[in-house]
Short mmCIF file of C-alpha atoms in Angstrom, two decimals:
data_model
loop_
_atom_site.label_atom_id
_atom_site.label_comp_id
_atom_site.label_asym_id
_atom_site.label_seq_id
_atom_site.Cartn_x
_atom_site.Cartn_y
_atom_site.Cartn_z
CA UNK A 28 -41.13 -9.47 42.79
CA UNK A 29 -38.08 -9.69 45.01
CA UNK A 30 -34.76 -11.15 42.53
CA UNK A 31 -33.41 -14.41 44.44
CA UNK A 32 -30.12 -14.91 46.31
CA UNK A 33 -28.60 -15.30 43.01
CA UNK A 34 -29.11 -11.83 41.72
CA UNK A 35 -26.30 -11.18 44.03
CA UNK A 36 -23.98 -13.28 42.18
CA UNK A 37 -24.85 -11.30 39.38
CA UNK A 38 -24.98 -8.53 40.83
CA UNK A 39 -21.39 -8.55 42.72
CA UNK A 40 -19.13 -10.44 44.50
CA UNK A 41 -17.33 -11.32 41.23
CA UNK A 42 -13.73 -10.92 40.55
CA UNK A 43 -12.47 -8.11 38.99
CA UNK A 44 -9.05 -7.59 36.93
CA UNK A 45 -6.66 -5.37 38.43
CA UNK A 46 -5.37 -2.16 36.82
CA UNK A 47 -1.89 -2.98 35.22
CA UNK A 48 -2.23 -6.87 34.65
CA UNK A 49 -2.33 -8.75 31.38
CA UNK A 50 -5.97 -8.48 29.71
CA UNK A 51 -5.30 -12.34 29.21
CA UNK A 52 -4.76 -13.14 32.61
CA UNK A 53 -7.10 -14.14 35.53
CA UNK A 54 -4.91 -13.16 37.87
CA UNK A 55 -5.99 -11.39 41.18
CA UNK A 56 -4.43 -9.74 44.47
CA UNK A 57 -4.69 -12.74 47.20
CA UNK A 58 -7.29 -12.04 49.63
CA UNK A 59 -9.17 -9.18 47.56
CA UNK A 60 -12.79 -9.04 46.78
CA UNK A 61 -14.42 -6.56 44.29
CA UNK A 62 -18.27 -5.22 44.69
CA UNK A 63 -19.74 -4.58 41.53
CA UNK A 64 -22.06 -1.68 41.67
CA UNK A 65 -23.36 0.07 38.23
CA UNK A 66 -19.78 0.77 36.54
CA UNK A 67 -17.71 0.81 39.39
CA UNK A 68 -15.87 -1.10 41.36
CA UNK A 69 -14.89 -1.21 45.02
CA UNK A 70 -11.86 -3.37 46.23
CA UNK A 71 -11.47 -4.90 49.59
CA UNK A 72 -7.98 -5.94 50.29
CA UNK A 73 -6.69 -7.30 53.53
CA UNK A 74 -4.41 -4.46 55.45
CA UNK A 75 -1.46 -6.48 55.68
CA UNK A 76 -1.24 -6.09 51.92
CA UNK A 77 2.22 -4.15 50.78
CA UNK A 78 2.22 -0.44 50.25
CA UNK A 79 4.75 -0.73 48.06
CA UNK A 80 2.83 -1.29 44.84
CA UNK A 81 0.32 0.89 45.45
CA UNK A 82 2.72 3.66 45.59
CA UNK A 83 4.40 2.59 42.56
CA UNK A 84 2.99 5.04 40.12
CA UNK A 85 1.46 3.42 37.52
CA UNK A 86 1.79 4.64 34.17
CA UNK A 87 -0.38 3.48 30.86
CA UNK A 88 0.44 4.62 27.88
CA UNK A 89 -2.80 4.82 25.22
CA UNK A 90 -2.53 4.92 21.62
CA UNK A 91 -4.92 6.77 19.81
CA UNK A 92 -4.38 7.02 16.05
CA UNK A 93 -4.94 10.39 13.83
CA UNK A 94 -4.35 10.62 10.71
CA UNK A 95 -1.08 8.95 9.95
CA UNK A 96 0.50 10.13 13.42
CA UNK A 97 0.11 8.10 16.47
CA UNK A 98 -0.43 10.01 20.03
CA UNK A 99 0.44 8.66 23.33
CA UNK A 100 -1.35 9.80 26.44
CA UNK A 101 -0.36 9.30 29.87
CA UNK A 102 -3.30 8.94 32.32
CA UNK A 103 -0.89 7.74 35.15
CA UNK A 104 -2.04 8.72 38.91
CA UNK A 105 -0.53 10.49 41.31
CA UNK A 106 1.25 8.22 44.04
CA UNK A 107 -0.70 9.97 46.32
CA UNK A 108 -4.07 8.53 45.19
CA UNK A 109 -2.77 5.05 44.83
CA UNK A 110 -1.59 5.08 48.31
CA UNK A 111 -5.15 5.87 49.10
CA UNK A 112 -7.82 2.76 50.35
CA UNK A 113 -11.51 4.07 48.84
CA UNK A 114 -13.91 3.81 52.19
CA UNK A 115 -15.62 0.21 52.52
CA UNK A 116 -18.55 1.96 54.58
CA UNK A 117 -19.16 3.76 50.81
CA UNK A 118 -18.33 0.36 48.68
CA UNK A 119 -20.77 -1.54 50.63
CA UNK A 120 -23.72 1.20 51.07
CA UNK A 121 -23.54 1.68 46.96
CA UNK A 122 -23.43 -1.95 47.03
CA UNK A 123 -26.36 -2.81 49.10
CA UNK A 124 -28.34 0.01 47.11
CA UNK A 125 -27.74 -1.65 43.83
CA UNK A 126 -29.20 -4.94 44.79
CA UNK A 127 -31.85 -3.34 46.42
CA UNK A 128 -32.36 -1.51 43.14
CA UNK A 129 -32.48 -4.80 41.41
CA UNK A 130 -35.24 -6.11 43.69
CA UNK A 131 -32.91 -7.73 46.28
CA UNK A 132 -34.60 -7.14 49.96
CA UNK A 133 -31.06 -6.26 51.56
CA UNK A 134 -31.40 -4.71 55.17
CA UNK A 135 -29.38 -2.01 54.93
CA UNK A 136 -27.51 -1.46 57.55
CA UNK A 137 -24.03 -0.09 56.64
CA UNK A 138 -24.09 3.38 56.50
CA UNK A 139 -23.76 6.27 59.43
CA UNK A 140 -26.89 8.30 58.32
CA UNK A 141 -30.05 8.47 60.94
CA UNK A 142 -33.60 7.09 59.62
CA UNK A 143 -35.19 10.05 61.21
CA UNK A 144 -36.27 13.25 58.78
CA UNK A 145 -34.50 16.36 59.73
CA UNK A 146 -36.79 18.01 62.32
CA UNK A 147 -39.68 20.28 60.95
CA UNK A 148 -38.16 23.76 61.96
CA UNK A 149 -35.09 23.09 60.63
CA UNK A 150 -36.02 22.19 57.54
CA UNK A 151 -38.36 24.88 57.44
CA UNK A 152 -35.40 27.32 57.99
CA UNK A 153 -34.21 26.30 54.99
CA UNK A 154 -36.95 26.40 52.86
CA UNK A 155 -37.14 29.77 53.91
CA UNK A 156 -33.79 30.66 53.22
CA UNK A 157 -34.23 29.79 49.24
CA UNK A 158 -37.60 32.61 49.58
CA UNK A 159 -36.36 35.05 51.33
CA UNK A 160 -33.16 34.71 48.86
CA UNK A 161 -30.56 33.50 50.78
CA UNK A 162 -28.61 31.88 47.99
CA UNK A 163 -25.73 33.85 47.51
CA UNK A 164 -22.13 33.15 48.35
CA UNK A 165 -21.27 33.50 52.07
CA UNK A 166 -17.94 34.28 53.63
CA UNK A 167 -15.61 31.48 53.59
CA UNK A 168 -15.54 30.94 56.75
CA UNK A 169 -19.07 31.07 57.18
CA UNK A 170 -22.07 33.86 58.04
CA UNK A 171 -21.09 35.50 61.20
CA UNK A 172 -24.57 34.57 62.50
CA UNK A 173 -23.97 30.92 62.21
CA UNK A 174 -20.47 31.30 63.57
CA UNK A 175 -21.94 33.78 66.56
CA UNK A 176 -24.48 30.72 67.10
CA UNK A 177 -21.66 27.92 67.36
CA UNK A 178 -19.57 29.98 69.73
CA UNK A 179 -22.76 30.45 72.39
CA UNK A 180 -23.39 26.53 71.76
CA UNK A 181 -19.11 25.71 72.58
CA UNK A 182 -19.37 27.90 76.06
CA UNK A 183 -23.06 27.17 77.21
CA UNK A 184 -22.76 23.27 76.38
CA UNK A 185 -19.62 22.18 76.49
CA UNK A 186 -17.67 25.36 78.73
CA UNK A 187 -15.11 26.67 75.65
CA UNK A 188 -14.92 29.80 74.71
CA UNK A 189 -14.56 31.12 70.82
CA UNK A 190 -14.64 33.96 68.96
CA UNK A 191 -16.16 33.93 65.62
CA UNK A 192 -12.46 34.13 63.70
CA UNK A 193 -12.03 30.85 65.25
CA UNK A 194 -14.50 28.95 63.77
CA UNK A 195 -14.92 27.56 60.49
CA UNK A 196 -17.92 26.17 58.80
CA UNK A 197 -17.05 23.52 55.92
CA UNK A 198 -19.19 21.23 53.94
CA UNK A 199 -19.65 18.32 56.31
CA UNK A 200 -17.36 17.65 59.30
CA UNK A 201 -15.55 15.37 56.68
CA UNK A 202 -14.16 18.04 55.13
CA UNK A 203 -13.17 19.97 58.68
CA UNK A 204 -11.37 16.62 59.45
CA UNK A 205 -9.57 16.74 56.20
CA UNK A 206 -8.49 20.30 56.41
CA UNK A 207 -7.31 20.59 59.86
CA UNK A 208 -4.55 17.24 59.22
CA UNK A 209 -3.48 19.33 55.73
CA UNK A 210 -3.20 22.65 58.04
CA UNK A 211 -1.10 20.97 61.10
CA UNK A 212 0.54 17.86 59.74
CA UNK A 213 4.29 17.79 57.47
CA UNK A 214 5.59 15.43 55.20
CA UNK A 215 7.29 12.50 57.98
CA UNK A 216 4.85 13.22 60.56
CA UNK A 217 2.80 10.91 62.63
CA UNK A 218 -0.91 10.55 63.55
CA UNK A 219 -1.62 9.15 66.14
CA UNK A 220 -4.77 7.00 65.63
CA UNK A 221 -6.11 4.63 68.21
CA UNK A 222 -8.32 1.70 66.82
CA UNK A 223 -11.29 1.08 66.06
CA UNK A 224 -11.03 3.81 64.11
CA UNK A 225 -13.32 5.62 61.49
CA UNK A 226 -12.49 4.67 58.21
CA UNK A 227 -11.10 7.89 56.68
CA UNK A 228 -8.42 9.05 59.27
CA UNK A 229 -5.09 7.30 58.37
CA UNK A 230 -6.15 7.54 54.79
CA UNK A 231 -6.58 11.64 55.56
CA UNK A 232 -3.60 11.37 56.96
CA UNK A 233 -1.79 9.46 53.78
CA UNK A 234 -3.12 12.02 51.53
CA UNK A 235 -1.19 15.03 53.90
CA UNK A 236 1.74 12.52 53.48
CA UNK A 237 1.53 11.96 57.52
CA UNK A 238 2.40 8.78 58.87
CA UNK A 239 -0.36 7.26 60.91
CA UNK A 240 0.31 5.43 63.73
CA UNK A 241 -2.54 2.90 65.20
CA UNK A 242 -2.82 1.94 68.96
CA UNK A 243 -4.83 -1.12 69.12
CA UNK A 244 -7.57 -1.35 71.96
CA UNK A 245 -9.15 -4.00 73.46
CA UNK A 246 -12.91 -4.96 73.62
CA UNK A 247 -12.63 -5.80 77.05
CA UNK A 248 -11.01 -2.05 78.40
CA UNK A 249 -14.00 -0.80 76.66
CA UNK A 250 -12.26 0.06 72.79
CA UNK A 251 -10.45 2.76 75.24
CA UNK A 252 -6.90 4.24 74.15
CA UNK A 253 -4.47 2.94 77.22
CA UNK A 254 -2.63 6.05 78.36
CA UNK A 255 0.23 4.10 78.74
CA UNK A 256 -0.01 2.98 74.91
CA UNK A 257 -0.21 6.57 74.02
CA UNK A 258 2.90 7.18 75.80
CA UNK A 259 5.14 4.67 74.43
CA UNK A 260 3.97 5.96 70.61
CA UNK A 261 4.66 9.53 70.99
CA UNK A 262 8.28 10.61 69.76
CA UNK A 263 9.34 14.00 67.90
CA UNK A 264 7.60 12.67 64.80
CA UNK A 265 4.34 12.93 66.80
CA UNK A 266 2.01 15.93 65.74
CA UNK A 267 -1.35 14.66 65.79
CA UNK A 268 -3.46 12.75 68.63
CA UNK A 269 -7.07 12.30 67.05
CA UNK A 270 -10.01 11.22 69.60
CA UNK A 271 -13.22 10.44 68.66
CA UNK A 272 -16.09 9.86 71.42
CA UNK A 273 -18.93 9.08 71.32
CA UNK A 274 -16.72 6.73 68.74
CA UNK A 275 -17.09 5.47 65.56
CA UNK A 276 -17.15 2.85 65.39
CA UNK A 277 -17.28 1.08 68.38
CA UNK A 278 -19.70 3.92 70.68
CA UNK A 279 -17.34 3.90 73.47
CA UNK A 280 -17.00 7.30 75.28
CA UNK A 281 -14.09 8.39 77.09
CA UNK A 282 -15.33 9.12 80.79
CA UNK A 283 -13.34 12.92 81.79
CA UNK A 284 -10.75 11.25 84.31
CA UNK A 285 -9.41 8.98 81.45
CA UNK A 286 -9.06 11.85 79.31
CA UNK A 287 -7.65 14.11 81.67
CA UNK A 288 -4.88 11.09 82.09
CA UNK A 289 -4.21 11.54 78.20
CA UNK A 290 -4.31 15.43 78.56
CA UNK A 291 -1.09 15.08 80.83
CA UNK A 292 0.85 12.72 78.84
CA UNK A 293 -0.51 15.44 75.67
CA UNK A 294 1.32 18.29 77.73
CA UNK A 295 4.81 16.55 77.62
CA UNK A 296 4.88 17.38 74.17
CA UNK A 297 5.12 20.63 72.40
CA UNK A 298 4.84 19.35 69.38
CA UNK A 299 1.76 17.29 69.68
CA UNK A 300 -1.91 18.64 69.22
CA UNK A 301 -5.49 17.06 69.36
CA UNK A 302 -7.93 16.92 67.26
CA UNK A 303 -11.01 16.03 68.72
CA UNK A 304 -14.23 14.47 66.66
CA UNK A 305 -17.53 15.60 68.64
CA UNK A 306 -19.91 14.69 65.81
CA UNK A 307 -21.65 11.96 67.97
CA UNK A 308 -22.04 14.46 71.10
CA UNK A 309 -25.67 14.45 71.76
CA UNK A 310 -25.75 11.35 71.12
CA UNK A 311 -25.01 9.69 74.26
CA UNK A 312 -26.93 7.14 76.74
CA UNK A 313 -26.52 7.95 80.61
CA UNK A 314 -25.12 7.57 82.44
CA UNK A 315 -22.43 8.56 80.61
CA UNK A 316 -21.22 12.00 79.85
CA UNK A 317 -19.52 14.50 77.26
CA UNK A 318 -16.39 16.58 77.84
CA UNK A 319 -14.91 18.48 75.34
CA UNK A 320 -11.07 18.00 75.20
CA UNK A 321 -10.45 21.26 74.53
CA UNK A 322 -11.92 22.26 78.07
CA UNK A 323 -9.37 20.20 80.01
CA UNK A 324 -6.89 22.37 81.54
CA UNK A 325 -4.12 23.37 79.66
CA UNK A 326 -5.92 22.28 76.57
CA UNK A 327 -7.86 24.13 74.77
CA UNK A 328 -4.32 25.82 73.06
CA UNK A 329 -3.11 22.49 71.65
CA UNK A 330 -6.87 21.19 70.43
CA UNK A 331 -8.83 21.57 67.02
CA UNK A 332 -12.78 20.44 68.05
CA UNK A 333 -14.58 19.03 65.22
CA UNK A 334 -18.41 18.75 65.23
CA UNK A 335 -21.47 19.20 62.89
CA UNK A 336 -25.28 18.60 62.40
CA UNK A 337 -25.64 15.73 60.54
CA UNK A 338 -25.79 12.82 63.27
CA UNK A 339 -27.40 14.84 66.39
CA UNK A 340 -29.54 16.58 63.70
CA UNK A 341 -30.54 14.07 61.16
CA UNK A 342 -29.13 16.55 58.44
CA UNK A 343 -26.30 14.13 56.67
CA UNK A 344 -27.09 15.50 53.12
CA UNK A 345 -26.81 19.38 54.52
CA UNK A 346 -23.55 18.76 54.21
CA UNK A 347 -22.36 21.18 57.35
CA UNK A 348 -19.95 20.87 59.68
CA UNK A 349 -17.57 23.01 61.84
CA UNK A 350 -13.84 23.65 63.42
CA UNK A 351 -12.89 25.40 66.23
CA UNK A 352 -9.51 26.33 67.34
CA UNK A 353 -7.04 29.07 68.05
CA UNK A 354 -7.07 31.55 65.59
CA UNK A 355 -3.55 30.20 63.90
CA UNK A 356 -4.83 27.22 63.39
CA UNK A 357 -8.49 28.19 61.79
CA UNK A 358 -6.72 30.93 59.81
CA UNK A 359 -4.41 28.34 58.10
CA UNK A 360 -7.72 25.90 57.39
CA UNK A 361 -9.36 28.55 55.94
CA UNK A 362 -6.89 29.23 53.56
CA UNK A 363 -7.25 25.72 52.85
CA UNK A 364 -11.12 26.22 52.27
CA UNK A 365 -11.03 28.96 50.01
CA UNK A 366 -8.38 27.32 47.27
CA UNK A 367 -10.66 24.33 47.92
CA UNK A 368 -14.66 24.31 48.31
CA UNK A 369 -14.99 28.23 49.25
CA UNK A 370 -17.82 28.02 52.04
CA UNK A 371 -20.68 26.23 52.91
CA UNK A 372 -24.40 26.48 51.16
CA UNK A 373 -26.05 29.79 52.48
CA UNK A 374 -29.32 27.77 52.61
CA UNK A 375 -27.50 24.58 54.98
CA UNK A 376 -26.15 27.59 57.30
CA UNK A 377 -29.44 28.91 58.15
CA UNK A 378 -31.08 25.77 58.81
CA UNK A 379 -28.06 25.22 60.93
CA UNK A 380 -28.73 28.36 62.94
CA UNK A 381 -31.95 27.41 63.44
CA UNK A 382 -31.06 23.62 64.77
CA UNK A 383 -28.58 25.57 66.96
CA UNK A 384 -32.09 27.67 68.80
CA UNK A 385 -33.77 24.24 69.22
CA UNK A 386 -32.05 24.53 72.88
CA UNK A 387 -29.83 22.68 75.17
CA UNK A 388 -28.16 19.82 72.78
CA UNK A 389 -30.63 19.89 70.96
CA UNK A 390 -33.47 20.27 72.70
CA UNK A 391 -36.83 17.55 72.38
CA UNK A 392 -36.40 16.75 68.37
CA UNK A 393 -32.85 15.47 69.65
CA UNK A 394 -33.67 13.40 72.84
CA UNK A 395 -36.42 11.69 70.83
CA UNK A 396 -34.45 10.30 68.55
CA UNK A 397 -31.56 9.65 71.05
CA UNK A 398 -34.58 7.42 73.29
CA UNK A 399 -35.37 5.54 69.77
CA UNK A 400 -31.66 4.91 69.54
CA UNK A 401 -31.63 3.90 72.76
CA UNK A 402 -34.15 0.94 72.64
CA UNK A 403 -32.52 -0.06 69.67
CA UNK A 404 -29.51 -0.54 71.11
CA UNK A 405 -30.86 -2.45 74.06
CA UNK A 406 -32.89 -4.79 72.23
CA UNK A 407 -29.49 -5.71 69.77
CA UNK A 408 -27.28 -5.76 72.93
CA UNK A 409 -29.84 -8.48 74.29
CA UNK A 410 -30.38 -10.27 71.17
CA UNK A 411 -26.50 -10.45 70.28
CA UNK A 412 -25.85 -11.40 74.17
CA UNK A 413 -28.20 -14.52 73.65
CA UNK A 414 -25.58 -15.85 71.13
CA UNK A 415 -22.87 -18.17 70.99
CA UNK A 416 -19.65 -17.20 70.94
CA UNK A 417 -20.13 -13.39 70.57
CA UNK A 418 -18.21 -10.44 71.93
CA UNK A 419 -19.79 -7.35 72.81
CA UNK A 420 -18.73 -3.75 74.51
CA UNK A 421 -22.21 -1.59 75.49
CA UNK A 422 -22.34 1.45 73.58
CA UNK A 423 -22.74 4.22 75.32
CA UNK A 424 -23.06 6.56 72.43
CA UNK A 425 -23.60 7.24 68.65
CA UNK A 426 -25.54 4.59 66.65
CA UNK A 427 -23.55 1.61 66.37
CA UNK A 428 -22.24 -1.56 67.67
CA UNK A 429 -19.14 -3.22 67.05
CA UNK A 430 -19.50 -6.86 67.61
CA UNK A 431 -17.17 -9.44 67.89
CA UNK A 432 -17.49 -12.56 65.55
CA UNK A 433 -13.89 -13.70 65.08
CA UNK A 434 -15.23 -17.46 66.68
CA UNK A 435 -17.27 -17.91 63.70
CA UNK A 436 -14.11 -17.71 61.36
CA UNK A 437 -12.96 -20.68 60.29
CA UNK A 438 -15.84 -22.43 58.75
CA UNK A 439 -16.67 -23.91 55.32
CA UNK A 440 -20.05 -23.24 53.33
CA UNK A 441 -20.30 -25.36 50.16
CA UNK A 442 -21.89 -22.96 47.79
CA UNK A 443 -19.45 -19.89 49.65
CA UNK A 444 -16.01 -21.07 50.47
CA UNK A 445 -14.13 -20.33 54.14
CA UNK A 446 -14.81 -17.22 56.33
CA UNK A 447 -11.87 -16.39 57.43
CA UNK A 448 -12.39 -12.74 58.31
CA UNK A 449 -14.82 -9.85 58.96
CA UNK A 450 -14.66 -9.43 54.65
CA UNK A 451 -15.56 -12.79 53.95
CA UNK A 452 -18.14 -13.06 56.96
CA UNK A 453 -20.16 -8.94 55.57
CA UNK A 454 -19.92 -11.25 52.39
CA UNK A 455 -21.42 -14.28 53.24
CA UNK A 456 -24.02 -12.18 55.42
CA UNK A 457 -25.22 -9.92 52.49
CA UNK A 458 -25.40 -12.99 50.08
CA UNK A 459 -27.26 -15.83 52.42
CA UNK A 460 -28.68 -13.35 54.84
CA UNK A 461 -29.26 -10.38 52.94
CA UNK A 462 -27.80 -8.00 55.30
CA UNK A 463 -25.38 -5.46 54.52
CA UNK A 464 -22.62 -4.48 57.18
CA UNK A 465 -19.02 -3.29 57.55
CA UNK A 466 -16.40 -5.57 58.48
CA UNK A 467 -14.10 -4.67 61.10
CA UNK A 468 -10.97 -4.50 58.73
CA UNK A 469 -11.90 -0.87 57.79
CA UNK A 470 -12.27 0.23 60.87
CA UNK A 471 -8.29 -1.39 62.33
CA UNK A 472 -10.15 -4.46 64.08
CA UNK A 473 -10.50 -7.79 61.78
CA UNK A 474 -12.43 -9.54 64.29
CA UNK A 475 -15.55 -7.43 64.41
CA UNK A 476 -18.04 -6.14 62.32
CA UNK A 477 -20.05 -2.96 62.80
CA UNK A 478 -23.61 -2.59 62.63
CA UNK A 479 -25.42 0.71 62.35
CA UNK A 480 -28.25 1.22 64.61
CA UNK A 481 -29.70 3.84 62.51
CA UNK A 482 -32.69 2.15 61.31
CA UNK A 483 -36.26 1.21 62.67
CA UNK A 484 -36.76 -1.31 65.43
CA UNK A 485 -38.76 -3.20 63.19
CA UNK A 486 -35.85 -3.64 60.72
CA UNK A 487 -33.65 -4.35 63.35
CA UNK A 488 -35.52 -7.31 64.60
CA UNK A 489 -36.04 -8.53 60.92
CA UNK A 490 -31.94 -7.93 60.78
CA UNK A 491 -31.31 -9.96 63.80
CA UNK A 492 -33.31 -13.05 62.47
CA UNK A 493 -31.67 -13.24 59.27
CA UNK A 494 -28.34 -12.99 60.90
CA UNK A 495 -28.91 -15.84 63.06
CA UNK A 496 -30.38 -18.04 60.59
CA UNK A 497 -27.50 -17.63 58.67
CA UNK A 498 -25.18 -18.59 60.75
CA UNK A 499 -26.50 -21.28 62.15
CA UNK A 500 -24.24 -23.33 59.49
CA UNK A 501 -21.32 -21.65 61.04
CA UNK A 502 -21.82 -22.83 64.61
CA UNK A 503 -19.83 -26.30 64.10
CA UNK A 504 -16.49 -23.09 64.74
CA UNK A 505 -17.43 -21.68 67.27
CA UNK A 506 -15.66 -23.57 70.53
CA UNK A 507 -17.83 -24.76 72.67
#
């Protein structure tokens, strides 16, 4: 029997006391929200919060009595971890998962992960990996048939040429990400980030003690950087450009003459380098195309390409992903790699090989699920188009959409309180609508939320009629 609305109350959404603030008090950071989920907690704070206390390192002292002495332990964190923002896309996925847990019928529709199974030879490949006893340590930087794969894959599909000492295979292009901003980036410098943005970027950045540095984009050019943005950012600070197309989260994809317009601003300066996220590659809707940064003349020296297998490939818990770079580069991340995680799972390495031989990106297990992803899109394009007061930018890859709701904001719901921003709106949407999603605050852009794709068309249609039912009560803000 499904628990009512109120199980959510219950269930999350409550207030939470703050680390460092009086037991007695009620007290709470203005503008913050906690999810409950289990024993933790996740906090939402507005970004225009002060960075100043969370850098303040906090230190509490606990008494623990022995004997007749008394002992006093400091379990302070490092500034470095306080500095960090945990990822909303996580809060709200272990969020949604708890109420649906509890019997709550939430739509889940938060989290980056495809509904499809990984395809059947694939998986296979791994299965046989574990009989044939493939479950030994590998190199760090991966087998050298894996890496032998990737390199035919970077010069037949997207025309860049490797060897295999300049790739590295890590646990999840997460980690490649992570590794390649420790490798380049010194204390003082700056990332350049363009927004919408994935959630984990300027906080990678913050934990290399880089500064990142966000170039707002508009829905109407598309969520696409402005070259002439770029320009006016870049200084000697500057060491890191990161692109991301097909993009999370907005789906945008940067057409080759627009990028080739960035490349020539890159080459002004030596400093600067690009790292370029490829994870949504195959995943792309004509007629729009992929090019590879790295294949743009004059390039390929200055730019680290990230990809992986767990969007194009349905393999998210494989956890594999890839870098490739020049050698300098890839040398210093695998150092990184084998103080770190050492390398991947033998077993996720063959199965990659063997997505790798399903052909051309991908092959037909890929462009079946990129036609389902498709339709999907189409029919929440059409269904979100009908609405009042709703901004939209057409995908034209990956699996989400990044809608525009900021003319809702604004309105009172007795019971709720006032929406005032993509938090409070994902909030009032899972509670009276039952709907998880991620509010455009994570992601650099308050007046959107994102909404993942990845699910059945049937749950999308259910999804769609909840959220408009719910906000009917919201329409008296939106200007007519």
């Amino acid at each position: 029997m499904a628990a009512s609305t109120s199980s959510i109350s219950r269930l999350g959404f409550r207030h939470h006391q703050p680390l460092g603030t009086n037991p007695g008090s009620h007290s709470q950071p203005s503008g913050s929200v906690s999810f409950l989920s289990g024993s933790h907690c996740f906090y939402f704070k507005p970004l225009e919060a002060t960075r100043q206390s969370q850098l303040s390192r906090v230190s509490v002292v606990v008494k623990a009595e022995s004997r007749s002495e008394e002992m006093q332990v400091d379990i302070s964190l490092s500034p470095r971890v306080t500095a960090v923002k945990p990822s909303k896309t996580v809060a709200i996925t272990d969020q949604a998962t708890a109420l649906a847990q509890a019997g709550v019928p939430v739509i889940r529709l938060a989290a980056g992960e495809p509904d499809f199974d990984t395809p059947a030879v694939i998986a296979e490949a791994g299965i046989n990996a574990i009989r044939e006893g493939h479950t030994r340590y590998t190199p760090n930087a991966g087998t050298q048939e894996l890496r032998v794969a990737i390199c035919q894959k970077l010069k037949e599909e997207n025309g860049i040429s490797y060897k295999p000492d300049q790739i590295l295979v890590s646990n999840g292009a997460k980690q490649s990400i992570y590794q390649a901003i420790l490798a380049v980036c010194s204390p003082g410098d700056e990332v350049i980030i363009p927004a919408p943005f994935w959630v984990s970027y300027p906080e990678m950045a913050r934990l290399a003690d880089a500064t990142p540095v966000i170039i707002p984009t508009s829905i109407s050019e598309n969520f696409l950087l402005d070259p002439k943005q770029l320009e006016s950012k870049l200084n000697e600070k500057s060491r890191l450009l990161i692109l991301c197309s097909p993009s999370n989260p907005t789906g945008s994809v940067y057409p080759k003459k627009l990028l080739e317009e960035i490349a020539k601003i890159v080459a002004k300066h030596p400093r600067l380098l690009v790292l370029s996220d490829e994870i949504y590659e195959h995943i792309i809707y004509a007629p729009a195309t992929h090019t590879s940064f790295a294949s743009l003349p004059g390039m390929w020296e200055r730019t680290l390409t990230v990809n992986g297998f767990s969007k194009a490939f349905a393999m998210t818990g494989w956890r594999l992903g890839y870098l490739a770079g020049p050698k300098h580069f890839v040398a210093a991340c695998n150092k990184i790699q084998s103080q770190f995680t050492s390398g991947a799972s033998s077993i996720s390495q063959k199965a990659g090989v063997a997505a790798l031989g399903l052909g051309y990106a991908g092959g037909e297990a890929v462009s079946t699920m990129v036609i389902a992803f498709r339709e999907r899109r189409d029919f929440l394009i059409k269904s979100f188009g009908e609405m009042e007061g709703v901004g939209l930018s057409e995908p034209l890859g990956a699996f989400y959409l990044f809608i525009d709701f900021s003319s809702y904001y604004g309105a009172e719901v007795e019971g709720f309180g006032k929406i005032d921003d993509s938090d409070a709106l994902c909030r009032y949407l899972l509670d009276q609508a039952q709907v998880a999603l991620v509010p455009g605050v994570a992601f650099g852009d308050d007046s959107c939320i994102r909404i993942s794709y990845a699910a059945s068309l049937t749950t999308l249609q259910a999804a769609v009629e909840r959220i408009k039912k719910a906000l009917l009560p919201l329409k008296s803000a939106v200007p007519v």
